[in-house]
mmCIF file of C-alpha atoms in Angstrom:
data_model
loop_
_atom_site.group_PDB
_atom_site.id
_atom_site.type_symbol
_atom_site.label_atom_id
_atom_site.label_comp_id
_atom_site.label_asym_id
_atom_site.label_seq_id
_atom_site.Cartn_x
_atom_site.Cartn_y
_atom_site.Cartn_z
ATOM 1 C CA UNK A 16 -40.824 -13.949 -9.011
ATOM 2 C CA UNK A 17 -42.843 -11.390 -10.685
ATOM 3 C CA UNK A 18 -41.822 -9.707 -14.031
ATOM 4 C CA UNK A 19 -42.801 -6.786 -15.948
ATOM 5 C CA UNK A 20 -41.801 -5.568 -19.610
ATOM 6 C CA UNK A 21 -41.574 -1.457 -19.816
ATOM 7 C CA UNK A 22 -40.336 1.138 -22.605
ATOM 8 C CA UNK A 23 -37.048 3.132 -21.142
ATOM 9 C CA UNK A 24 -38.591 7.034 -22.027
ATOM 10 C CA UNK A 25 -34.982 8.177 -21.477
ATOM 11 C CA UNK A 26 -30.775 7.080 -21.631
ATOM 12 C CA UNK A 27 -29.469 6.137 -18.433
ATOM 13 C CA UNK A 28 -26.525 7.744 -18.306
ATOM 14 C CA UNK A 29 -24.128 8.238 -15.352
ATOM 15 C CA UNK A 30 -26.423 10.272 -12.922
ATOM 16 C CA UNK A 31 -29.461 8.561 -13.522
ATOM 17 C CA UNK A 32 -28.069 5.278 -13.662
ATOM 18 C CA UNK A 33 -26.581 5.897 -10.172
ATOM 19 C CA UNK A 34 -30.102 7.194 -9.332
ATOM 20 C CA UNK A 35 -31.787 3.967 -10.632
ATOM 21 C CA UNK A 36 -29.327 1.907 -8.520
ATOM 22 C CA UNK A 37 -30.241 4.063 -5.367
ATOM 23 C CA UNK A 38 -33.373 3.480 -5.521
ATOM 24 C CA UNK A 39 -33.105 -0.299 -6.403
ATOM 25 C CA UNK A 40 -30.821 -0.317 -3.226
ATOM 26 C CA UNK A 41 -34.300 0.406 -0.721
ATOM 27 C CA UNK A 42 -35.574 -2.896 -1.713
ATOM 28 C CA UNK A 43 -35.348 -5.974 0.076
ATOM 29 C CA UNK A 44 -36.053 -7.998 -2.974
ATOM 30 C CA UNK A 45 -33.479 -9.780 -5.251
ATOM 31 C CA UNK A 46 -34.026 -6.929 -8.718
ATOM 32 C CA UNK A 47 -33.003 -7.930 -12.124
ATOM 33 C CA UNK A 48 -32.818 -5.958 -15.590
ATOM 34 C CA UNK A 49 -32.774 -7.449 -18.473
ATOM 35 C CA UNK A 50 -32.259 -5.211 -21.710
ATOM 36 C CA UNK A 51 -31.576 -6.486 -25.416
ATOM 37 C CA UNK A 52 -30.460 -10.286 -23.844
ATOM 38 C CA UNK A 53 -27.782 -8.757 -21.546
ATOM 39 C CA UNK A 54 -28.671 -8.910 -17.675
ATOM 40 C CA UNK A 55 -27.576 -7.232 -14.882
ATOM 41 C CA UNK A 56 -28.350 -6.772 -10.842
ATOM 42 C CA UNK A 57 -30.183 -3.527 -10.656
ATOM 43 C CA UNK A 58 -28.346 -2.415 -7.617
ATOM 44 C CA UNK A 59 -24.672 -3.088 -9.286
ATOM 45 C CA UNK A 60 -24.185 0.642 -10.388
ATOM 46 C CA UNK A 61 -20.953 -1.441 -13.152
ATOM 47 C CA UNK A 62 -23.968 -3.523 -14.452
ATOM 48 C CA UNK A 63 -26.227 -0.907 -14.879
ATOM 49 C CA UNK A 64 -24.321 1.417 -16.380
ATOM 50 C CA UNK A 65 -22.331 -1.647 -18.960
ATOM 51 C CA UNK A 66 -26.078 -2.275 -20.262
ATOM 52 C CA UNK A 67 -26.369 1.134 -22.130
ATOM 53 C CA UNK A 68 -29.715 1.671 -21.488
ATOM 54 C CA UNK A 69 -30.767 3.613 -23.991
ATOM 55 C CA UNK A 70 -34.296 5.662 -24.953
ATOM 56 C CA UNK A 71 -36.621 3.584 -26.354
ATOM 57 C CA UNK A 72 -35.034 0.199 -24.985
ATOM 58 C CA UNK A 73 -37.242 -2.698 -23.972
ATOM 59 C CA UNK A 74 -36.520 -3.531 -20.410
ATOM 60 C CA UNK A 75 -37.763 -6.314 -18.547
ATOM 61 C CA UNK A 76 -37.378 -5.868 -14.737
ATOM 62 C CA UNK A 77 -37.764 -9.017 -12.087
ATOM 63 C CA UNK A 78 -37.806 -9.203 -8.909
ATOM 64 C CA UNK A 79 -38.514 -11.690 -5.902
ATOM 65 C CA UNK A 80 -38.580 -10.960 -2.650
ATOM 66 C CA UNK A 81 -41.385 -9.254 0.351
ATOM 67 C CA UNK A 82 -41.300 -6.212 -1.501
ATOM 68 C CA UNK A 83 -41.090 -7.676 -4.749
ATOM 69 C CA UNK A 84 -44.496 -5.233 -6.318
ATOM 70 C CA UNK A 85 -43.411 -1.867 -4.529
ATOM 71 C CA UNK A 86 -39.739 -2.481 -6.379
ATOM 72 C CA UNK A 87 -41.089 -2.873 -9.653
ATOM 73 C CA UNK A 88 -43.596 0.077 -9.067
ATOM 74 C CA UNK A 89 -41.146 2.110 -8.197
ATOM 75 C CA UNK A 90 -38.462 1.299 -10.622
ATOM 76 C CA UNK A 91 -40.896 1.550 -13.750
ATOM 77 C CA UNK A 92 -42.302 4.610 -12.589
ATOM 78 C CA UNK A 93 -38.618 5.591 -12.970
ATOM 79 C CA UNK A 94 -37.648 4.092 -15.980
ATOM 80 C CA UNK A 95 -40.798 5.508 -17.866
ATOM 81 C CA UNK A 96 -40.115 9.214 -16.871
ATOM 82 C CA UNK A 97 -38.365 11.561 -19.119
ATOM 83 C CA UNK A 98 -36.949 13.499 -16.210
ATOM 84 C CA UNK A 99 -34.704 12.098 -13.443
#
């Protein structure tokens, strides 16, 4: 399992937390978000969305699995941009 800490640039609303799942969804890897001690599957559009993920939240994303690095890549690349 790898595991990386990253700064959310911008609230994940509706739309871009059904974006965020989406892309979460192309993995083959097992994702997980944790933000502010509540944890959720990253492709469970309910869990995403009940985390409030809010600008300037601390997120920690895991993830095991063959495609473990490309997920996280991809999913802080994401998370980091101020336009989705």
């Amino acid at each position: 399992m790898i595991e990386r800490s990253i700064i959310v640039a911008s609230n994940l609303e509706a739309r871009p937390a059904a974006l965020f799942v989406q892309l979460a969804g192309k993995f083959k890897s097992s994702i997980k978000i944790n933000i502010n001690n509540k944890h959720s599957n990253a492709k469970s559009i309910m869990g995403i969305i009940s985390l409030g993920i809010m600008q300037g939240d601390v997120a920690v994303l895991s993830a095991e699995g063959e495609d473990a690095n490309e997920a996280l890549d991809e999913l802080e690349k994401f998370l980091t941009s101020e336009k989705h």
